[in-house]
PDB file of C-alpha atoms in Angstrom:
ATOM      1  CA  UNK A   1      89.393 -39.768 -36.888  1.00 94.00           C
ATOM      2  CA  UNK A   2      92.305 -41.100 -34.692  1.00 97.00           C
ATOM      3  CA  UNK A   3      91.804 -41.133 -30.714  1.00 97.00           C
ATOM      4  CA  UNK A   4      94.619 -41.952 -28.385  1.00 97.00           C
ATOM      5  CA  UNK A   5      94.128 -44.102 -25.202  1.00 95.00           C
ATOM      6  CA  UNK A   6      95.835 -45.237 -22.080  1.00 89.00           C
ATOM      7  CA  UNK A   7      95.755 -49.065 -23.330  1.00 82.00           C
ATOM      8  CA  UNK A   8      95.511 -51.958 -24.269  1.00 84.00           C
ATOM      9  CA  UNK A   9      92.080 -53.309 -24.554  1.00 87.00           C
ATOM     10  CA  UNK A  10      90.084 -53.880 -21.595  1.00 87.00           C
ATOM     11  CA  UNK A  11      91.104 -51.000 -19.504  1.00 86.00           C
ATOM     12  CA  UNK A  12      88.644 -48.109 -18.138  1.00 88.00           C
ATOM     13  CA  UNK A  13      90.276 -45.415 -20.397  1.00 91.00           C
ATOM     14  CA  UNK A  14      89.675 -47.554 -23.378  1.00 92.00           C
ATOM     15  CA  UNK A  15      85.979 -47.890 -22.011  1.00 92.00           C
ATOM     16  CA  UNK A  16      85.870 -43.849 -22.468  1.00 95.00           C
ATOM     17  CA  UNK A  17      87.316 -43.902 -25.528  1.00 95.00           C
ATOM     18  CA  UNK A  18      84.577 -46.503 -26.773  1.00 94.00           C
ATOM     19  CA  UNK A  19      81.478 -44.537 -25.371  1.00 94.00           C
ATOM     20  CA  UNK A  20      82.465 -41.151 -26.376  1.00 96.00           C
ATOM     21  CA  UNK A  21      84.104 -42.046 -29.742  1.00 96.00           C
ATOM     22  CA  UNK A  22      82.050 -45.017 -30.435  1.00 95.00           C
ATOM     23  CA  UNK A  23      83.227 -44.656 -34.651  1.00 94.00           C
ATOM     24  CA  UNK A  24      86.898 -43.590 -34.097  1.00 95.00           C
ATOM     25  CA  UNK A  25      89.946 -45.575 -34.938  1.00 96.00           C
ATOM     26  CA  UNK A  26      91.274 -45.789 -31.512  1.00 96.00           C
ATOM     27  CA  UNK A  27      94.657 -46.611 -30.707  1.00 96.00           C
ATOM     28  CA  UNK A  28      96.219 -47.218 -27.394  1.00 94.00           C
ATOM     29  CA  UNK A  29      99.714 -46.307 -25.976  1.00 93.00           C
ATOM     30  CA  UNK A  30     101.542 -48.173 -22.687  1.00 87.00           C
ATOM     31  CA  UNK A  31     101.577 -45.181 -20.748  1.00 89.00           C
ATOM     32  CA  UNK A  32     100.113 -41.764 -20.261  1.00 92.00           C
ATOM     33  CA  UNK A  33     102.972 -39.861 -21.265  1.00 94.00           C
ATOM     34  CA  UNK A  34     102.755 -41.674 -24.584  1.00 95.00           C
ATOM     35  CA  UNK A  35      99.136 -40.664 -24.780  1.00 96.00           C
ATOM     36  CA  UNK A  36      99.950 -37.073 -24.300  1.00 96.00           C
ATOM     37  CA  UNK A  37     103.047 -37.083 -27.215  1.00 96.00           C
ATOM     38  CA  UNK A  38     100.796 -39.237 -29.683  1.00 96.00           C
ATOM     39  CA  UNK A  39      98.400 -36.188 -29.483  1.00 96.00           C
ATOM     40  CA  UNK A  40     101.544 -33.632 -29.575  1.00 95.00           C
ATOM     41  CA  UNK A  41     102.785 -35.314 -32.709  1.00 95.00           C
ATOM     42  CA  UNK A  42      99.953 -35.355 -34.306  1.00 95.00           C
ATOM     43  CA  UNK A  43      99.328 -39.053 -34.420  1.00 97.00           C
ATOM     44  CA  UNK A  44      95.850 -38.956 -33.221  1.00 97.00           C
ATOM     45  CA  UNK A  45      93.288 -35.990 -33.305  1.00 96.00           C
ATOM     46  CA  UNK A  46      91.943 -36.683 -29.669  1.00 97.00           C
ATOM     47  CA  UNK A  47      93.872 -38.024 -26.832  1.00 97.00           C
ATOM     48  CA  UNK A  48      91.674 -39.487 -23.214  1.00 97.00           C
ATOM     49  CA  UNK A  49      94.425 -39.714 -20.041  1.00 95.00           C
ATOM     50  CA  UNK A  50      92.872 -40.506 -16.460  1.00 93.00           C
ATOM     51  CA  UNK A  51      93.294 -37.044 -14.126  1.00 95.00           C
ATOM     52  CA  UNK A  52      91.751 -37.792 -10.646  1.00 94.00           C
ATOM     53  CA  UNK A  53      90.706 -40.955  -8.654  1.00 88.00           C
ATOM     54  CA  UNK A  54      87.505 -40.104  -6.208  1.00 87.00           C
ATOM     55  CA  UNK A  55      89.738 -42.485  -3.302  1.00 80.00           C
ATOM     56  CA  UNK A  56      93.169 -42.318  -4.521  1.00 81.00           C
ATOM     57  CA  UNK A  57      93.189 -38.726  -5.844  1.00 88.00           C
ATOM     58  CA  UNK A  58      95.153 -37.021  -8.749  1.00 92.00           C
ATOM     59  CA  UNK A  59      97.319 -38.803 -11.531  1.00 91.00           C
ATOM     60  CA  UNK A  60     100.203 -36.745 -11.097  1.00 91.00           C
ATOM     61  CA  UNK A  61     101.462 -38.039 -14.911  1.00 92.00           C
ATOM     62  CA  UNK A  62      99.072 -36.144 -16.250  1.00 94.00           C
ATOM     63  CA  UNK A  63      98.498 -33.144 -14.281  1.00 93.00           C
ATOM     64  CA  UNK A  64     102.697 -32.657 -14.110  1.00 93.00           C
ATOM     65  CA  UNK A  65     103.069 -33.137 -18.182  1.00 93.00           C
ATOM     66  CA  UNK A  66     100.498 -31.070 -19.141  1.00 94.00           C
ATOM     67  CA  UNK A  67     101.958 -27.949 -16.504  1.00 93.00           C
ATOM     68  CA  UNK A  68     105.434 -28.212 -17.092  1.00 91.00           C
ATOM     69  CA  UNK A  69     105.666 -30.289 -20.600  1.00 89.00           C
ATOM     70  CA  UNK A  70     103.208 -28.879 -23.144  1.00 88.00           C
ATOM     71  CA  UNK A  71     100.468 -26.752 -23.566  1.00 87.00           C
ATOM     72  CA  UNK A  72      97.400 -28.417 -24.213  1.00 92.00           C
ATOM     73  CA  UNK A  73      94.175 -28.054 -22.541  1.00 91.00           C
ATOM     74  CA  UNK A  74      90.901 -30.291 -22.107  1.00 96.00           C
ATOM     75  CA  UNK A  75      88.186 -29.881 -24.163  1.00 96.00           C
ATOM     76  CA  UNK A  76      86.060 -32.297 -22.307  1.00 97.00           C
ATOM     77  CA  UNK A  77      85.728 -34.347 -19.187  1.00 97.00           C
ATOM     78  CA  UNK A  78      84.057 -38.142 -18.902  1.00 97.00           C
ATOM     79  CA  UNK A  79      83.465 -39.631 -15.386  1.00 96.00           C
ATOM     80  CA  UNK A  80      83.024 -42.752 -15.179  1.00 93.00           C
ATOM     81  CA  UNK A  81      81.996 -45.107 -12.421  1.00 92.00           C
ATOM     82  CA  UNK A  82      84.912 -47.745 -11.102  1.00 88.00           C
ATOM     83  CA  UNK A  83      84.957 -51.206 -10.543  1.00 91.00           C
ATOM     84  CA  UNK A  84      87.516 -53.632  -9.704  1.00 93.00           C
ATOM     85  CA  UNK A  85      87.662 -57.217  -9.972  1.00 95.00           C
ATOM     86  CA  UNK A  86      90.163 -59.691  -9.302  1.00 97.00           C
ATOM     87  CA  UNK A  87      91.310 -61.559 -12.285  1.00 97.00           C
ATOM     88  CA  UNK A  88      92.703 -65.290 -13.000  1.00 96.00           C
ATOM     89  CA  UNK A  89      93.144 -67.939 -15.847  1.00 96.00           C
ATOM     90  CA  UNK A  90      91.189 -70.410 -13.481  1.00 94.00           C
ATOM     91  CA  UNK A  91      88.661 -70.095 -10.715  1.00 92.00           C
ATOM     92  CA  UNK A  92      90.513 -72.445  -8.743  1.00 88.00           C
ATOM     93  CA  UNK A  93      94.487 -71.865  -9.249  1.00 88.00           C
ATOM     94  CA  UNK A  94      96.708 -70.729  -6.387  1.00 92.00           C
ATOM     95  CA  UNK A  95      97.587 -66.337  -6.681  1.00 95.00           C
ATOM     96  CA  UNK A  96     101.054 -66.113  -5.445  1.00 95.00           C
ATOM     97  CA  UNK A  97     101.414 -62.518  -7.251  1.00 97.00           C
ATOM     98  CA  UNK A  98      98.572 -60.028  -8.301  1.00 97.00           C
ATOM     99  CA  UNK A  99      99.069 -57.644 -11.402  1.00 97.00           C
ATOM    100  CA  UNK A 100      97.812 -53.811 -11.587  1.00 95.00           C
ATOM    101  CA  UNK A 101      98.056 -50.415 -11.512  1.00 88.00           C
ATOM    102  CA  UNK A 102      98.879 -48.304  -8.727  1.00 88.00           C
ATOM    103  CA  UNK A 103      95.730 -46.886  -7.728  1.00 82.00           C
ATOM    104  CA  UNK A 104      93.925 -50.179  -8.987  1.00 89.00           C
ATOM    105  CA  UNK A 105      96.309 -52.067  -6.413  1.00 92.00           C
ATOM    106  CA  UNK A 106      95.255 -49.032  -4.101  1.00 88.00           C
ATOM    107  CA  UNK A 107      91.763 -49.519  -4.090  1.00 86.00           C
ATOM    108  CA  UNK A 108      91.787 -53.336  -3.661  1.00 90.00           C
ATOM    109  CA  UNK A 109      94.431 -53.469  -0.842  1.00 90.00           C
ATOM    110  CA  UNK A 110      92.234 -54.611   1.707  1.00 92.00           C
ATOM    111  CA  UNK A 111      90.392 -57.235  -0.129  1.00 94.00           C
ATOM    112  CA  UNK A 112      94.173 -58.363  -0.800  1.00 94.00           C
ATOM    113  CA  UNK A 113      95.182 -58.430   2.789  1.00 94.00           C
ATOM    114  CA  UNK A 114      92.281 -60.275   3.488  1.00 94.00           C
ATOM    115  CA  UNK A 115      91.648 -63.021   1.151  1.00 95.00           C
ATOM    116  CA  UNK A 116      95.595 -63.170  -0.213  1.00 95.00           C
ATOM    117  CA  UNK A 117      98.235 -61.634   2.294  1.00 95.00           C
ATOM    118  CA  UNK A 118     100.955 -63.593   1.305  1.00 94.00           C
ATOM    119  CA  UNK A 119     100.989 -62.541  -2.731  1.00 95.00           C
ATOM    120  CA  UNK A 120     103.376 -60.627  -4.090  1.00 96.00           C
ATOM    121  CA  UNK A 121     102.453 -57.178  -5.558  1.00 96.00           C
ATOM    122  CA  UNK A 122     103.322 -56.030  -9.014  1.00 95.00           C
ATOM    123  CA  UNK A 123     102.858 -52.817 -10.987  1.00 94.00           C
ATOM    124  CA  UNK A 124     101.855 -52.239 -14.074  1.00 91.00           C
ATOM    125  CA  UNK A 125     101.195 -49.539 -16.533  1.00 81.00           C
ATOM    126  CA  UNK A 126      97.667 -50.453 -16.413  1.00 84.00           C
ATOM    127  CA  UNK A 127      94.821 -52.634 -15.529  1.00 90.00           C
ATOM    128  CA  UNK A 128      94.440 -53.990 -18.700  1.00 89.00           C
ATOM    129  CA  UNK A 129      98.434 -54.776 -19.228  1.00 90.00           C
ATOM    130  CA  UNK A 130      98.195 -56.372 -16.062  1.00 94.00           C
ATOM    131  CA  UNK A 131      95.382 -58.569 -17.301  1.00 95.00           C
ATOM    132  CA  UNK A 132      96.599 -59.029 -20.538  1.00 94.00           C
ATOM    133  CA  UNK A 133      99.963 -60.249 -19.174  1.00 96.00           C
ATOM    134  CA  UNK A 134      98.379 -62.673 -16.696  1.00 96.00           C
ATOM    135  CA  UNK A 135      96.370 -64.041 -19.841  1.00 96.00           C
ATOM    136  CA  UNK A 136      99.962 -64.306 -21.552  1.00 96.00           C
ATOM    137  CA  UNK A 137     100.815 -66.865 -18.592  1.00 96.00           C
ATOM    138  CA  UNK A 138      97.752 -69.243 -17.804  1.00 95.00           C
ATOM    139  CA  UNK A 139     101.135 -71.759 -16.083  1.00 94.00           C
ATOM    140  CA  UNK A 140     101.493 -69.091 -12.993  1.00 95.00           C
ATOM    141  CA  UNK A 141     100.302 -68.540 -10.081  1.00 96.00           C
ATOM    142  CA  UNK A 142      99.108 -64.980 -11.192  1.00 97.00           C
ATOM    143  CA  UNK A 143      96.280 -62.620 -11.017  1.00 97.00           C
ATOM    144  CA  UNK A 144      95.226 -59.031 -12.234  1.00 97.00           C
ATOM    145  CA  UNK A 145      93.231 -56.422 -10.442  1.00 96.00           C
ATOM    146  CA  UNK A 146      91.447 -55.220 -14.114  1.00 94.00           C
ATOM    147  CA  UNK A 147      87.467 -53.735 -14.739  1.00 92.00           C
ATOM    148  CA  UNK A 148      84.932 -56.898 -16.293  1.00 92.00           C
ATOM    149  CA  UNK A 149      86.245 -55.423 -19.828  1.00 90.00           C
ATOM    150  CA  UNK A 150      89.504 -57.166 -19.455  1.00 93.00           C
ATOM    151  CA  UNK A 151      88.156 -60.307 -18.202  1.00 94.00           C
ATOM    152  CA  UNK A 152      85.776 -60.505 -21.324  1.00 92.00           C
ATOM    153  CA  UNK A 153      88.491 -58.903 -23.581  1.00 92.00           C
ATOM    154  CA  UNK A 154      91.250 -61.581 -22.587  1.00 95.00           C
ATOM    155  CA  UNK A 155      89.474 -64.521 -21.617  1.00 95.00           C
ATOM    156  CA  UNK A 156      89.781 -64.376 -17.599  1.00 96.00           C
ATOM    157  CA  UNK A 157      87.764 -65.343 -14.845  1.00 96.00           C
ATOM    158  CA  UNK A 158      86.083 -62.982 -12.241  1.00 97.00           C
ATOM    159  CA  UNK A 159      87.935 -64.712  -8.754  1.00 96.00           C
ATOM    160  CA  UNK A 160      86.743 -61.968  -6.464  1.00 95.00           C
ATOM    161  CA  UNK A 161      83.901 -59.705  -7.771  1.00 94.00           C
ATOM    162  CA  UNK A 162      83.890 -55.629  -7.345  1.00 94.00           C
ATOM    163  CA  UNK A 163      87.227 -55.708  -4.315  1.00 94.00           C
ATOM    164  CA  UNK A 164      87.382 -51.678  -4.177  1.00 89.00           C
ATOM    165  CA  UNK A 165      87.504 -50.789  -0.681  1.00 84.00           C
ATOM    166  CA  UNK A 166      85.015 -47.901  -1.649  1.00 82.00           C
ATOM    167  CA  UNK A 167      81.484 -48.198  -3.327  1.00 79.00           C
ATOM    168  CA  UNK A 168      81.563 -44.704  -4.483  1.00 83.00           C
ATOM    169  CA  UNK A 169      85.067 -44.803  -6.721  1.00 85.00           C
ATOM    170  CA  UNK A 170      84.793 -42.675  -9.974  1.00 92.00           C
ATOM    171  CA  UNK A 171      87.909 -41.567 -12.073  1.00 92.00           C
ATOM    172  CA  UNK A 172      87.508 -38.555 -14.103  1.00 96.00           C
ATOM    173  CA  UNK A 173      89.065 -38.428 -17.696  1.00 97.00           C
ATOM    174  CA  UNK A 174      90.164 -35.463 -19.514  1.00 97.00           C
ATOM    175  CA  UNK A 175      90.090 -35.434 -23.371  1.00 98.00           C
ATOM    176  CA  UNK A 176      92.762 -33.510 -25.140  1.00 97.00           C
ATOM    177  CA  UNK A 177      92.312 -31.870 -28.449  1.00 93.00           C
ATOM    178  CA  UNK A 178      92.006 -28.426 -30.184  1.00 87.00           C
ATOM    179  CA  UNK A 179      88.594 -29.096 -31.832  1.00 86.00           C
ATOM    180  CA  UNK A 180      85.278 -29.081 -30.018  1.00 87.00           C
ATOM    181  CA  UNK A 181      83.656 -32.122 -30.059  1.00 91.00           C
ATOM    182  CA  UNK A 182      79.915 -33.375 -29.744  1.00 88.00           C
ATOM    183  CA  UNK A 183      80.067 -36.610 -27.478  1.00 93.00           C
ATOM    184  CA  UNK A 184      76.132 -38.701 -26.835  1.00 93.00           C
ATOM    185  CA  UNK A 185      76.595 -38.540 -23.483  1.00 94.00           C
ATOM    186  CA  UNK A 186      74.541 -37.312 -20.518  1.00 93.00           C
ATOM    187  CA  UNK A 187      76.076 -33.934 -20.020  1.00 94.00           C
ATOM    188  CA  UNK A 188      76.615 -33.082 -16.023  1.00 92.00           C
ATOM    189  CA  UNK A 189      78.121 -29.552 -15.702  1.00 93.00           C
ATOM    190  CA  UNK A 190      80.723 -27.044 -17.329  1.00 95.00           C
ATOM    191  CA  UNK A 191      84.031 -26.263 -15.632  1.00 97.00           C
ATOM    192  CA  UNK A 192      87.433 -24.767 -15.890  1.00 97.00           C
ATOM    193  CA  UNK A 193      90.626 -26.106 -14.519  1.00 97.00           C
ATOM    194  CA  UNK A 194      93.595 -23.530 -13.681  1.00 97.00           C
ATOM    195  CA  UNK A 195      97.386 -23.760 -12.863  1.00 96.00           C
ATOM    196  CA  UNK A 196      97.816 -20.933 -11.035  1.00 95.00           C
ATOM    197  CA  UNK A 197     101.458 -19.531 -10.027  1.00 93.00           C
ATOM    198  CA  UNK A 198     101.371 -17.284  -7.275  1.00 91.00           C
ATOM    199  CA  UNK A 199     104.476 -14.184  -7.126  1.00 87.00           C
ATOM    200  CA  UNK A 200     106.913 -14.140  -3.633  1.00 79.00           C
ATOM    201  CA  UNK A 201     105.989 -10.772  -2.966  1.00 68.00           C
ATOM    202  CA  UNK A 202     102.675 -11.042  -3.000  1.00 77.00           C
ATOM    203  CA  UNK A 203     101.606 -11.324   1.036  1.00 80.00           C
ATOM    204  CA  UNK A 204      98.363 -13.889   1.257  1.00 87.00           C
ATOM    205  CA  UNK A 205      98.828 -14.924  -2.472  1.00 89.00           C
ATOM    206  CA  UNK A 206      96.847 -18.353  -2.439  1.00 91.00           C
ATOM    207  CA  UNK A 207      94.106 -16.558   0.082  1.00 93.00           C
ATOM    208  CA  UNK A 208      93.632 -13.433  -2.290  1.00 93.00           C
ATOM    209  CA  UNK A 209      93.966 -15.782  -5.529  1.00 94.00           C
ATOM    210  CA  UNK A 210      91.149 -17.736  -3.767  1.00 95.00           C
ATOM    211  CA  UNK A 211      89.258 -14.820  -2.728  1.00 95.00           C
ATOM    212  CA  UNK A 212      88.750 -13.609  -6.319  1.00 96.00           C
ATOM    213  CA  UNK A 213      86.266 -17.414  -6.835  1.00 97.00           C
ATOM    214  CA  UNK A 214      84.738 -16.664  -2.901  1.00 95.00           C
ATOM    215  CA  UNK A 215      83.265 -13.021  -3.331  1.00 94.00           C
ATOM    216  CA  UNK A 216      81.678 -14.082  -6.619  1.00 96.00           C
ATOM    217  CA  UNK A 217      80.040 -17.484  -5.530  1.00 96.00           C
ATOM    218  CA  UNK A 218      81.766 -19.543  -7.610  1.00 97.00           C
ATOM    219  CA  UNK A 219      82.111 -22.549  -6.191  1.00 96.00           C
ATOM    220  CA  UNK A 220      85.742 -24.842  -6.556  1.00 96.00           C
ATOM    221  CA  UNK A 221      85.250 -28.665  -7.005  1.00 94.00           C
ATOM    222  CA  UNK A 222      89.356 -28.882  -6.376  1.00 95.00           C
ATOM    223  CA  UNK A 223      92.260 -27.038  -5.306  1.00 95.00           C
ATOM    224  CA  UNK A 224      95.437 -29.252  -5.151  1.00 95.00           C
ATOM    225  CA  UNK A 225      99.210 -27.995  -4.957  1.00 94.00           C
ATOM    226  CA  UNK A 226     102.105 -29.744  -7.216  1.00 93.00           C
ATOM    227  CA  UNK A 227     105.796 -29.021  -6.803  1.00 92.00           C
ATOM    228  CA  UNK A 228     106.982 -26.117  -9.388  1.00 89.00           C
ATOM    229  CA  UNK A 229     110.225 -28.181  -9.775  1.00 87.00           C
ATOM    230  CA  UNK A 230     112.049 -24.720  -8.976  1.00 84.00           C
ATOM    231  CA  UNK A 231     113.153 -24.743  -5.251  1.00 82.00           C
ATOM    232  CA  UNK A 232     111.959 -27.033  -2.047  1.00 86.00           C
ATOM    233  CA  UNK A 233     108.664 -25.027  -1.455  1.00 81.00           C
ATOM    234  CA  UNK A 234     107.479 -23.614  -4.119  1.00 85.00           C
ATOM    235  CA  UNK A 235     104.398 -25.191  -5.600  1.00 89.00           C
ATOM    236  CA  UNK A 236     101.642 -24.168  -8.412  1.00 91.00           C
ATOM    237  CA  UNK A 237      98.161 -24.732  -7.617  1.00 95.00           C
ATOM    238  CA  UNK A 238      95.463 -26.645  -9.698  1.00 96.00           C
ATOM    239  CA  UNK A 239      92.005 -24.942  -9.143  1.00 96.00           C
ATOM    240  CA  UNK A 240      88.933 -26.724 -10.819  1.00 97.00           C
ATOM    241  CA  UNK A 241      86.150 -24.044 -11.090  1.00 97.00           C
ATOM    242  CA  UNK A 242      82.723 -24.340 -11.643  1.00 96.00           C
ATOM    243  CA  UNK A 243      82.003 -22.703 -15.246  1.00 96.00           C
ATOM    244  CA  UNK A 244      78.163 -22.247 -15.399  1.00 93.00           C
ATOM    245  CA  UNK A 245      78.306 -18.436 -15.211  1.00 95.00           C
ATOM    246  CA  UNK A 246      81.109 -17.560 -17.770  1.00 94.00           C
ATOM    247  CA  UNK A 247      81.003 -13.873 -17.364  1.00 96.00           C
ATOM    248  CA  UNK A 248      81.593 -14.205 -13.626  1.00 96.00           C
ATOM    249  CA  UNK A 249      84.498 -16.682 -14.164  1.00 97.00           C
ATOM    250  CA  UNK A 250      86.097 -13.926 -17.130  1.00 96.00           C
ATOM    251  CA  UNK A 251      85.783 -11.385 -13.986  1.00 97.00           C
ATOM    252  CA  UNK A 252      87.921 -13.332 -11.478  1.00 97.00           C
ATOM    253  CA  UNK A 253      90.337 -14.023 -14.353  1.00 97.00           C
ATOM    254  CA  UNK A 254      91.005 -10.560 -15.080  1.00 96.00           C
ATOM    255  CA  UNK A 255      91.342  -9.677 -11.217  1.00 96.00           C
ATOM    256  CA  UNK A 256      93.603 -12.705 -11.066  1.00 95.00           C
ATOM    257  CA  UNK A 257      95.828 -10.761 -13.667  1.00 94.00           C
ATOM    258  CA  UNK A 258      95.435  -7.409 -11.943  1.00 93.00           C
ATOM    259  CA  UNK A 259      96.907  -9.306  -8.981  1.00 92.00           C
ATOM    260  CA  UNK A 260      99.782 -10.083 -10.586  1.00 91.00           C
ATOM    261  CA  UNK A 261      99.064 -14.850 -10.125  1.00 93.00           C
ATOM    262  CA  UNK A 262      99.722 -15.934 -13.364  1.00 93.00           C
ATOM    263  CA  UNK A 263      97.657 -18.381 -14.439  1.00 95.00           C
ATOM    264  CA  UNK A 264      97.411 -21.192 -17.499  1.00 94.00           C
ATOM    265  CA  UNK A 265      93.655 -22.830 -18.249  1.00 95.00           C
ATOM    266  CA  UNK A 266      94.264 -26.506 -18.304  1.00 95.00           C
ATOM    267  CA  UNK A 267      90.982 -27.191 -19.511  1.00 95.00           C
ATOM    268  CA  UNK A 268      87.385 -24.829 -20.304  1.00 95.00           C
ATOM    269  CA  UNK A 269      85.041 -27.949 -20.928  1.00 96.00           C
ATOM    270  CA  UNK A 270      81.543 -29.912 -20.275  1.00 96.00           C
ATOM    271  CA  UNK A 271      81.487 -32.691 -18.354  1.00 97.00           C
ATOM    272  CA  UNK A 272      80.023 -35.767 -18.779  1.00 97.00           C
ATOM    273  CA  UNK A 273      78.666 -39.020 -16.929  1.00 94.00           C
ATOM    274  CA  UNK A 274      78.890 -42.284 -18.326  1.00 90.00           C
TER     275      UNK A 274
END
């Protein structure tokens, strides 16, 4: 069994992929969108891609690809706990420019301004390129924001120890296939996540689409709008909904349709906690 990652080695999706696929040949791809095709072609059977920060919100690669792209859903969801350290060759050397991803450059920002205001900020495809690439170049005056696995995985030392601004900072990570899988993790809840597309002549569309969730008592974890890539103001609207009571959740779906908001189920899986 093949499983896709958002790579190299060292970074927090390839963390996932190790816990839930512990036996899999796993093989990582420079960006998200690679992730996504790898599992489209057919090179891997299972495909893990990052879909929400808890501080810096929604990866918009993934969530945009998988609306307007392709049309593959989640079959499961792994949050994991983040933590960000601040990576170097040395302990001692100088950091004139610091290596990461967006939200990993996000989260650390203050400790940055703080204890480094005068480096220069680079991004990266991901924490672990960033580290990897810093480890490719022990002469500069770089550093990587990276999790402890890229540290260990390249050889790096820990400069400034857990720098996100935010104890509580968990990323959620969908995984994409067609097959259920059984993952030996400590299962949290069940959910389903929804693109909806509301019509123009439909007065109090998102408050009626919501309505059909409120009356039942299902409760909604998320509700986020993305740009339909139509027209300036038109949007579609990801809905994460609680899925512990399936034959309430089939209910709303069906009044959804009699309402005329289309809707496509980006995911119908467990979640789980690493």
């Amino acid at each position: 069994m093949k499983v896709g990652y958002l790579g190299p080695s060292g970074s927090f999706t390839h963390n996932v992929a190790v816990k839930a696929f512990p036996k899999a040949d796993r093989i990582p791809f420079a960006n998200i969108t690679e992730v996504i095709k790898s599992y489209e072609e057919g090179l891997v059977d299972y495909a893990i891609i990052p879909v929400e920060n808890s501080i810096e919100g929604s990866v918009h690669e993934t969530l945009d690809y998988l609306f307007h792209q392709t049309d593959i859903s989640a079959i499961a969801e792994v949050i994991q706990p983040i933590k960000q350290q601040l990576l170097a060759t040395a302990q001692d050397k100088p950091v004139g420019k610091i290596f990461s991803h967006p939200q990993a450059i996000a989260q650390g920002k203050k400790y940055i301004k703080s204890h480094y205001p005068h480096a220069q900020i680079e991004v990266t495809a991901s924490t672990a390129y960033a580290a990897r690439f810093i480890a490719e170049h022990p002469d500069k005056p770089y550093a990587a924001i990276a999790p402890v696995a890229a540290a260990k995985e390249y050889d790096l030392e820990i400069i400034g120890k857990d720098i996100q601004e935010i104890d509580e900072n968990y990323t959620r990570f969908w995984v994409l296939g067609h097959e259920p899988y059984v993952f030996d993790l400590i299962k949290d809840t069940q959910k389903i996540s929804l693109a909806l597309t509301l019509p123009d002549n439909l007065p109090g569309a998102l408050y009626k689409a919501l309505s059909v969730f409120a009356w039942r008592g299902l409760d909604l974890t998320k509700i986020e709008s993305r740009p339909l890539k139509t027209a300036l103001g038109e949007y579609f609207f990801i809905v994460d909904v609680d899925n512990s009571n399936h034959d309430l959740v089939t209910f709303a779906l069906e009044e959804l349709r009699v309402l005329g908001i289309t809707y496509n189920v980006m995911g119908m899986y467990d979640v789980y906690c690493l």
